[in-house]
């Protein structure tokens, strides 16, 4: 079954309107017909929403809610991964596997020993790429939440984040 992530603003009453690249994926790749069912996570609330496809327009898919199911697959702890930047495109695989294992937040870290150096504009582009990979991995593993992938930070900033994130995630 196809699993998607939707924004709460796309939902009105029991109707979900899907737009963007997902429309092509639903219509042309998966070839889903009206009446078929999709699984949707909305806003990371830990629930799985099952929608039936009602109809297609040129640039959207209209779906109606069938039922809501609590998915109790949340880990009892939030795992944060502070990952030093590896060479080449190895970070793509690290992000994918970390998301599949249930990591809640990934922070790429640039240290003195890192061979990879990213310019500020490059950091944003890479972070967007890693976010797309994280979303695909979350969809593939049928997760109900979407992990956060930050832009690459320098080591001193990562140390500050450890202190801040530790308090936030521990509830202190």
PDB file of C-alpha atoms in Angstrom:
ATOM      1  CA  UNK A   1       0.000   0.000   0.000  1.00  0.00           C
ATOM      2  CA  UNK A   2       1.243   3.455  -0.867  1.00  0.00           C
ATOM      3  CA  UNK A   3       2.192   5.579   2.150  1.00  0.00           C
ATOM      4  CA  UNK A   4       2.376   9.392   1.904  1.00  0.00           C
ATOM      5  CA  UNK A   5       3.044  12.377   4.143  1.00  0.00           C
ATOM      6  CA  UNK A   6       0.538  15.220   3.980  1.00  0.00           C
ATOM      7  CA  UNK A   7       0.360  18.692   5.417  1.00  0.00           C
ATOM      8  CA  UNK A   8      -2.572  19.365   7.788  1.00  0.00           C
ATOM      9  CA  UNK A   9      -3.575  22.313   5.588  1.00  0.00           C
ATOM     10  CA  UNK A  10      -4.415  19.836   2.770  1.00  0.00           C
ATOM     11  CA  UNK A  11      -7.208  18.316   4.885  1.00  0.00           C
ATOM     12  CA  UNK A  12     -10.719  19.769   5.076  1.00  0.00           C
ATOM     13  CA  UNK A  13     -13.252  17.752   7.066  1.00  0.00           C
ATOM     14  CA  UNK A  14     -12.901  14.227   5.664  1.00  0.00           C
ATOM     15  CA  UNK A  15     -11.352  15.268   2.342  1.00  0.00           C
ATOM     16  CA  UNK A  16      -7.657  15.305   1.496  1.00  0.00           C
ATOM     17  CA  UNK A  17      -6.362  17.107  -1.582  1.00  0.00           C
ATOM     18  CA  UNK A  18      -2.981  15.860  -2.770  1.00  0.00           C
ATOM     19  CA  UNK A  19      -0.969  18.136  -5.055  1.00  0.00           C
ATOM     20  CA  UNK A  20       2.596  18.368  -6.313  1.00  0.00           C
ATOM     21  CA  UNK A  21       4.847  15.508  -7.434  1.00  0.00           C
ATOM     22  CA  UNK A  22       2.793  12.942  -5.494  1.00  0.00           C
ATOM     23  CA  UNK A  23      -0.029  13.298  -8.062  1.00  0.00           C
ATOM     24  CA  UNK A  24       2.172  11.889 -10.828  1.00  0.00           C
ATOM     25  CA  UNK A  25       3.384   9.129  -8.510  1.00  0.00           C
ATOM     26  CA  UNK A  26      -0.167   8.085  -7.581  1.00  0.00           C
ATOM     27  CA  UNK A  27      -1.633   8.354 -11.072  1.00  0.00           C
ATOM     28  CA  UNK A  28       1.157   7.291 -13.421  1.00  0.00           C
ATOM     29  CA  UNK A  29       3.665   5.303 -11.363  1.00  0.00           C
ATOM     30  CA  UNK A  30       1.411   3.398  -8.961  1.00  0.00           C
ATOM     31  CA  UNK A  31      -1.569   3.612 -11.369  1.00  0.00           C
ATOM     32  CA  UNK A  32      -4.075   3.788  -8.543  1.00  0.00           C
ATOM     33  CA  UNK A  33      -7.715   4.040  -9.556  1.00  0.00           C
ATOM     34  CA  UNK A  34     -10.634   5.735  -7.796  1.00  0.00           C
ATOM     35  CA  UNK A  35     -11.781   3.511  -4.936  1.00  0.00           C
ATOM     36  CA  UNK A  36      -8.304   2.260  -4.086  1.00  0.00           C
ATOM     37  CA  UNK A  37      -6.806   3.027  -0.689  1.00  0.00           C
ATOM     38  CA  UNK A  38      -3.692   4.900   0.409  1.00  0.00           C
ATOM     39  CA  UNK A  39      -2.091   5.324   3.814  1.00  0.00           C
ATOM     40  CA  UNK A  40      -1.321   8.895   4.931  1.00  0.00           C
ATOM     41  CA  UNK A  41       0.557  10.443   7.856  1.00  0.00           C
ATOM     42  CA  UNK A  42      -0.568  13.969   8.681  1.00  0.00           C
ATOM     43  CA  UNK A  43       1.552  16.302  10.773  1.00  0.00           C
ATOM     44  CA  UNK A  44       3.434  13.550  12.620  1.00  0.00           C
ATOM     45  CA  UNK A  45       0.639  12.904  15.138  1.00  0.00           C
ATOM     46  CA  UNK A  46       1.396   9.170  15.373  1.00  0.00           C
ATOM     47  CA  UNK A  47      -1.746   8.100  13.548  1.00  0.00           C
ATOM     48  CA  UNK A  48      -2.238   6.404  10.218  1.00  0.00           C
ATOM     49  CA  UNK A  49      -5.069   7.798   8.116  1.00  0.00           C
ATOM     50  CA  UNK A  50      -6.542   5.571   5.440  1.00  0.00           C
ATOM     51  CA  UNK A  51      -8.011   7.449   2.505  1.00  0.00           C
ATOM     52  CA  UNK A  52      -9.870   6.172  -0.522  1.00  0.00           C
ATOM     53  CA  UNK A  53      -9.175   7.882  -3.823  1.00  0.00           C
ATOM     54  CA  UNK A  54     -12.314   9.723  -4.943  1.00  0.00           C
ATOM     55  CA  UNK A  55     -11.235  11.423  -8.158  1.00  0.00           C
ATOM     56  CA  UNK A  56      -8.439  12.986 -10.157  1.00  0.00           C
ATOM     57  CA  UNK A  57      -8.144  16.475 -11.579  1.00  0.00           C
ATOM     58  CA  UNK A  58      -5.344  17.596 -13.860  1.00  0.00           C
ATOM     59  CA  UNK A  59      -3.037  18.568 -10.978  1.00  0.00           C
ATOM     60  CA  UNK A  60      -4.562  16.995  -7.832  1.00  0.00           C
ATOM     61  CA  UNK A  61      -5.990  13.863  -6.283  1.00  0.00           C
ATOM     62  CA  UNK A  62      -9.096  14.092  -4.089  1.00  0.00           C
ATOM     63  CA  UNK A  63      -9.337  11.472  -1.323  1.00  0.00           C
ATOM     64  CA  UNK A  64     -11.968  10.722   1.346  1.00  0.00           C
ATOM     65  CA  UNK A  65     -11.140   9.510   4.864  1.00  0.00           C
ATOM     66  CA  UNK A  66     -12.113   5.893   5.541  1.00  0.00           C
ATOM     67  CA  UNK A  67     -10.675   5.342   9.023  1.00  0.00           C
ATOM     68  CA  UNK A  68      -7.957   6.421  11.451  1.00  0.00           C
ATOM     69  CA  UNK A  69      -5.629   3.962  13.130  1.00  0.00           C
ATOM     70  CA  UNK A  70      -3.214   4.610  16.002  1.00  0.00           C
ATOM     71  CA  UNK A  71       0.190   3.313  15.041  1.00  0.00           C
ATOM     72  CA  UNK A  72       2.117   2.540  18.173  1.00  0.00           C
ATOM     73  CA  UNK A  73       5.497   2.279  16.538  1.00  0.00           C
ATOM     74  CA  UNK A  74       7.093   5.320  18.162  1.00  0.00           C
ATOM     75  CA  UNK A  75      10.320   4.531  19.927  1.00  0.00           C
ATOM     76  CA  UNK A  76      10.223   5.137  23.681  1.00  0.00           C
ATOM     77  CA  UNK A  77      13.196   7.488  23.260  1.00  0.00           C
ATOM     78  CA  UNK A  78      14.089  10.116  20.674  1.00  0.00           C
ATOM     79  CA  UNK A  79      17.361   9.257  18.956  1.00  0.00           C
ATOM     80  CA  UNK A  80      19.504  12.118  17.689  1.00  0.00           C
ATOM     81  CA  UNK A  81      22.332  11.370  15.273  1.00  0.00           C
ATOM     82  CA  UNK A  82      25.277  13.760  15.115  1.00  0.00           C
ATOM     83  CA  UNK A  83      27.085  12.497  12.015  1.00  0.00           C
ATOM     84  CA  UNK A  84      30.493  13.690  10.796  1.00  0.00           C
ATOM     85  CA  UNK A  85      30.435  14.385   7.052  1.00  0.00           C
ATOM     86  CA  UNK A  86      31.880  11.450   5.112  1.00  0.00           C
ATOM     87  CA  UNK A  87      33.448  11.587   1.667  1.00  0.00           C
ATOM     88  CA  UNK A  88      31.485  11.314  -1.565  1.00  0.00           C
ATOM     89  CA  UNK A  89      27.779  10.525  -1.334  1.00  0.00           C
ATOM     90  CA  UNK A  90      27.988   8.194   1.681  1.00  0.00           C
ATOM     91  CA  UNK A  91      25.870  10.624   3.708  1.00  0.00           C
ATOM     92  CA  UNK A  92      22.888   9.737   1.503  1.00  0.00           C
ATOM     93  CA  UNK A  93      23.058   6.106   2.621  1.00  0.00           C
ATOM     94  CA  UNK A  94      23.647   7.096   6.253  1.00  0.00           C
ATOM     95  CA  UNK A  95      20.542   9.306   6.242  1.00  0.00           C
ATOM     96  CA  UNK A  96      18.444   6.591   4.610  1.00  0.00           C
ATOM     97  CA  UNK A  97      19.470   3.850   7.042  1.00  0.00           C
ATOM     98  CA  UNK A  98      19.245   6.110  10.103  1.00  0.00           C
ATOM     99  CA  UNK A  99      15.655   7.033   9.217  1.00  0.00           C
ATOM    100  CA  UNK A 100      14.764   3.387   8.649  1.00  0.00           C
ATOM    101  CA  UNK A 101      16.119   2.631  12.139  1.00  0.00           C
ATOM    102  CA  UNK A 102      13.983   5.338  13.736  1.00  0.00           C
ATOM    103  CA  UNK A 103      16.284   8.328  14.244  1.00  0.00           C
ATOM    104  CA  UNK A 104      14.266  11.470  15.069  1.00  0.00           C
ATOM    105  CA  UNK A 105      16.839  14.110  14.097  1.00  0.00           C
ATOM    106  CA  UNK A 106      20.015  14.024  12.001  1.00  0.00           C
ATOM    107  CA  UNK A 107      22.658  16.713  12.422  1.00  0.00           C
ATOM    108  CA  UNK A 108      25.536  16.610   9.901  1.00  0.00           C
ATOM    109  CA  UNK A 109      28.719  17.857  11.591  1.00  0.00           C
ATOM    110  CA  UNK A 110      31.773  19.443   9.979  1.00  0.00           C
ATOM    111  CA  UNK A 111      34.868  18.868  12.090  1.00  0.00           C
ATOM    112  CA  UNK A 112      38.533  19.705  11.634  1.00  0.00           C
ATOM    113  CA  UNK A 113      39.244  16.182  10.352  1.00  0.00           C
ATOM    114  CA  UNK A 114      36.454  16.175   7.765  1.00  0.00           C
ATOM    115  CA  UNK A 115      37.715  16.097   4.219  1.00  0.00           C
ATOM    116  CA  UNK A 116      34.430  17.464   2.898  1.00  0.00           C
ATOM    117  CA  UNK A 117      34.027  21.240   3.094  1.00  0.00           C
ATOM    118  CA  UNK A 118      30.690  22.822   2.264  1.00  0.00           C
ATOM    119  CA  UNK A 119      30.092  26.476   1.446  1.00  0.00           C
ATOM    120  CA  UNK A 120      27.029  28.059   3.136  1.00  0.00           C
ATOM    121  CA  UNK A 121      24.926  27.799  -0.034  1.00  0.00           C
ATOM    122  CA  UNK A 122      26.021  24.218  -0.519  1.00  0.00           C
ATOM    123  CA  UNK A 123      24.940  23.355   3.027  1.00  0.00           C
ATOM    124  CA  UNK A 124      21.364  24.343   2.216  1.00  0.00           C
ATOM    125  CA  UNK A 125      21.308  22.383  -1.051  1.00  0.00           C
ATOM    126  CA  UNK A 126      22.745  19.268   0.601  1.00  0.00           C
ATOM    127  CA  UNK A 127      20.298  19.539   3.509  1.00  0.00           C
ATOM    128  CA  UNK A 128      17.372  19.667   1.062  1.00  0.00           C
ATOM    129  CA  UNK A 129      18.703  16.578  -0.698  1.00  0.00           C
ATOM    130  CA  UNK A 130      19.062  14.728   2.627  1.00  0.00           C
ATOM    131  CA  UNK A 131      15.516  15.771   3.633  1.00  0.00           C
ATOM    132  CA  UNK A 132      14.128  14.266   0.421  1.00  0.00           C
ATOM    133  CA  UNK A 133      16.087  11.076   1.084  1.00  0.00           C
ATOM    134  CA  UNK A 134      14.754  11.026   4.666  1.00  0.00           C
ATOM    135  CA  UNK A 135      11.181  11.459   3.436  1.00  0.00           C
ATOM    136  CA  UNK A 136      11.582   8.636   0.915  1.00  0.00           C
ATOM    137  CA  UNK A 137      13.091   6.374   3.585  1.00  0.00           C
ATOM    138  CA  UNK A 138      10.286   7.206   6.042  1.00  0.00           C
ATOM    139  CA  UNK A 139       7.698   6.459   3.364  1.00  0.00           C
ATOM    140  CA  UNK A 140       9.462   3.201   2.488  1.00  0.00           C
ATOM    141  CA  UNK A 141       9.575   2.065   6.121  1.00  0.00           C
ATOM    142  CA  UNK A 142       5.914   3.047   6.648  1.00  0.00           C
ATOM    143  CA  UNK A 143       6.786   5.556   9.388  1.00  0.00           C
ATOM    144  CA  UNK A 144       4.121   7.905  10.730  1.00  0.00           C
ATOM    145  CA  UNK A 145       6.598  10.714  11.455  1.00  0.00           C
ATOM    146  CA  UNK A 146       9.073  12.576   9.331  1.00  0.00           C
ATOM    147  CA  UNK A 147      12.530  12.974  10.902  1.00  0.00           C
ATOM    148  CA  UNK A 148      14.235  16.337  10.972  1.00  0.00           C
ATOM    149  CA  UNK A 149      17.458  16.775   8.977  1.00  0.00           C
ATOM    150  CA  UNK A 150      19.383  19.938   9.812  1.00  0.00           C
ATOM    151  CA  UNK A 151      21.926  21.778   7.697  1.00  0.00           C
ATOM    152  CA  UNK A 152      25.546  20.831   8.298  1.00  0.00           C
ATOM    153  CA  UNK A 153      26.984  22.654  11.321  1.00  0.00           C
ATOM    154  CA  UNK A 154      30.495  23.228  12.601  1.00  0.00           C
ATOM    155  CA  UNK A 155      31.679  21.183  15.583  1.00  0.00           C
ATOM    156  CA  UNK A 156      31.299  23.958  18.219  1.00  0.00           C
ATOM    157  CA  UNK A 157      27.712  24.553  17.084  1.00  0.00           C
ATOM    158  CA  UNK A 158      27.063  20.795  17.296  1.00  0.00           C
ATOM    159  CA  UNK A 159      28.244  20.821  20.916  1.00  0.00           C
ATOM    160  CA  UNK A 160      25.764  23.594  21.714  1.00  0.00           C
ATOM    161  CA  UNK A 161      23.011  21.618  19.972  1.00  0.00           C
ATOM    162  CA  UNK A 162      23.806  18.561  22.079  1.00  0.00           C
ATOM    163  CA  UNK A 163      23.159  20.597  25.225  1.00  0.00           C
ATOM    164  CA  UNK A 164      19.973  22.183  23.849  1.00  0.00           C
ATOM    165  CA  UNK A 165      18.573  19.034  22.221  1.00  0.00           C
ATOM    166  CA  UNK A 166      19.268  16.968  25.300  1.00  0.00           C
ATOM    167  CA  UNK A 167      17.053  19.242  27.390  1.00  0.00           C
ATOM    168  CA  UNK A 168      14.323  19.481  24.752  1.00  0.00           C
ATOM    169  CA  UNK A 169      14.152  15.761  24.031  1.00  0.00           C
ATOM    170  CA  UNK A 170      14.379  14.810  27.711  1.00  0.00           C
ATOM    171  CA  UNK A 171      11.503  17.139  28.506  1.00  0.00           C
ATOM    172  CA  UNK A 172      13.581  19.320  30.855  1.00  0.00           C
TER     173      UNK A 172
END
